[in-house]
Amino acid sequence: MDDNYSKVLLDESEMPTQWYNIIPDLPVPPPPPLHPGTREPIGPDDLAPLFAMGLIEQEVSSESYIDIPGEVLDIYRLWRPSPLLRARRLEKALDTPAKIFLKYEGVSPAGSHKVNTAVPQAYYNAKEGITKITTETGAGQWGSAMAFATAQFGLECEVWQVRASYDQKPYRKTMMEIWGATLHPSPSDLTEAGRAILAADPNSPGSLGIAISEAVEMAVQDENTRYALGSVLNHVLLHQTIIGEEALLQLAKVGETPDVLVGCTGGGSNFGGLSFPFLREKLAGRMNPTIRCVEPASCPSLTKGEYRYDFGDTGQLTPLVKMHTLGHTFIPDPIHAGGLRYHGMAPLVSHIYDQGLVEAEAIHQTECFEAAVLFARTEGIIPAPEPTHAIAAAIREALRCKETGEEKVILTALCGHGHLDLASYEKFLAGELVDYDYPAEKVAAAMAQVPVID
Ligand SMILES: *Cc1c(COP(=O)(O)O)cnc(C)c1O
């Protein structure tokens, strides 16, 4: 390849045809999810009212590789393989000897990596005769992805969107409606969970935890409806591994291996998707990258949360999972990266962090937006607020290389574009962006609500 390449592409015929399940390769298996009532490990049947059986099988699978169904590959080909970008202009602006690579997932129809799991989730539900999906959305990315995916398979889609983002991002709503989904701001008066929150606070800005409770409550009431989650769960991270598998092939094409891999973590899916194939290579001794999660300073579930069994939602309807958590009742400050405003972290990411296999750091949003504007001015792409965290972390690393003279290869995921997040940039450019610190008291209050389980 020409030495001045700006992006590394794969042919459609080179697209990976299997997802990678990291669980069998982990030195210690992750702890099992528990039934919210009995607090005993749950079996597939406990999850059946919520998820399609094809997805439950993947959730608990001990196979290392799972074939991607042909119908899913066909839809993936609308935008996959996604490009691997080399940020030469950013490197030059930073005057760093480091090489910065970004796996760009903003090329998908909904503009983020979320479609990688929305499509197989819709596929398995449709295959099993389910007619409707309920789900939640924070920033609107997941709701858009699911609206697109359900349209592909002729399923109905009903979305509870966190109130704060429903009001802030009207175009996400339009996008979901174009693909045929029905939207409700959350908390809503359509569910018991929503009514309880509204009774306590009629002006509640909502949270992902509340919206999840609402979507779950609606799904379990109808035998032809299932719920879909856009992050956190094993099967979601599994579907996202196509990102890392492609990136491995792309880096190999230009003869590079990463020294540092950073990814933003909300529920952990784009990070897991990018990093797990590289962690497999690391555990097998074929490369040795430092792998680091980046989270918002205002919602630092890994760096400040406790590794405990907790509920995935505010209404305590989901199974108890062992994860780094700030408490299921915690409502994060209104940072612009709505997709990173979640109280917990994927059990798999929490487990590998607990095992010392990956690192984590937390960054304030002003530094993230500064990094994103520099990125936009050099590389052109305007990132979604969530991956501004990944870019800020990549820039920190590149600047350390400038100090030491190390020519490190840095890899990250630019997991979505920010074309529908311009209001956030407007605030930043006007100097009105607020940094929120670690909300110690709010977290302590929320942690007091977390059940004590040995
Ligand atoms: C949802 C979302 C996130 C956060 O979710 P993860 O599961 O941690 O990836 C990050 N970035 C974008 C663009 C998102 O849409």
PDB file of C-alpha atoms in Angstrom, residues 5 8-10 84-86 99-103 244-261 274 278 287 409-412:
ATOM      1  CA  TYR A   5      -2.654   6.187   2.813  1.00  0.00           C
ATOM      2  CA  VAL A   8      -7.473   1.241   5.066  1.00  0.00           C
ATOM      3  CA  LEU A   9     -10.385  -0.486   3.356  1.00  0.00           C
ATOM      4  CA  LEU A  10     -11.470  -4.094   3.150  1.00  0.00           C
ATOM      5  CA  LEU A  84     -10.018   2.288   9.309  1.00  0.00           C
ATOM      6  CA  LEU A  85      -8.814   5.890   9.241  1.00  0.00           C
ATOM      7  CA  ARG A  86      -5.248   7.049   9.803  1.00  0.00           C
ATOM      8  CA  LYS A  99       0.348   6.896  14.685  1.00  0.00           C
ATOM      9  CA  ILE A 100      -3.361   7.316  15.337  1.00  0.00           C
ATOM     10  CA  PHE A 101      -5.883   4.919  13.793  1.00  0.00           C
ATOM     11  CA  LEU A 102      -9.658   5.203  14.124  1.00  0.00           C
ATOM     12  CA  LYS A 103     -12.172   2.554  13.214  1.00  0.00           C
ATOM     13  CA  GLY A 244     -12.333  -5.418  16.109  1.00  0.00           C
ATOM     14  CA  GLU A 245     -12.088  -8.346  13.694  1.00  0.00           C
ATOM     15  CA  GLU A 246     -12.135  -5.943  10.754  1.00  0.00           C
ATOM     16  CA  ALA A 247      -9.644  -3.611  12.441  1.00  0.00           C
ATOM     17  CA  LEU A 248      -7.238  -6.525  12.985  1.00  0.00           C
ATOM     18  CA  LEU A 249      -7.326  -7.334   9.259  1.00  0.00           C
ATOM     19  CA  GLN A 250      -6.969  -3.672   8.328  1.00  0.00           C
ATOM     20  CA  LEU A 251      -3.966  -3.042  10.581  1.00  0.00           C
ATOM     21  CA  ALA A 252      -2.351  -6.205   9.241  1.00  0.00           C
ATOM     22  CA  LYS A 253      -2.739  -4.799   5.718  1.00  0.00           C
ATOM     23  CA  VAL A 254      -0.510  -1.866   6.636  1.00  0.00           C
ATOM     24  CA  GLY A 255       1.822  -3.941   8.788  1.00  0.00           C
ATOM     25  CA  GLU A 256       0.889  -2.364  12.129  1.00  0.00           C
ATOM     26  CA  THR A 257      -0.041  -3.733  15.556  1.00  0.00           C
ATOM     27  CA  PRO A 258      -1.496  -1.456  18.235  1.00  0.00           C
ATOM     28  CA  ASP A 259       0.523  -0.457  21.308  1.00  0.00           C
ATOM     29  CA  VAL A 260      -2.422   1.300  22.885  1.00  0.00           C
ATOM     30  CA  LEU A 261      -6.115   0.721  22.299  1.00  0.00           C
ATOM     31  CA  LEU A 274     -13.181  -3.164  19.196  1.00  0.00           C
ATOM     32  CA  PHE A 278      -7.215  -7.661  20.273  1.00  0.00           C
ATOM     33  CA  MET A 287       0.634  -8.817  20.574  1.00  0.00           C
ATOM     34  CA  VAL A 409       0.473   2.907  17.353  1.00  0.00           C
ATOM     35  CA  ILE A 410      -2.777   4.110  18.916  1.00  0.00           C
ATOM     36  CA  LEU A 411      -6.085   2.558  17.917  1.00  0.00           C
ATOM     37  CA  THR A 412      -9.548   3.764  18.846  1.00  0.00           C
TER      38      THR A 412
END
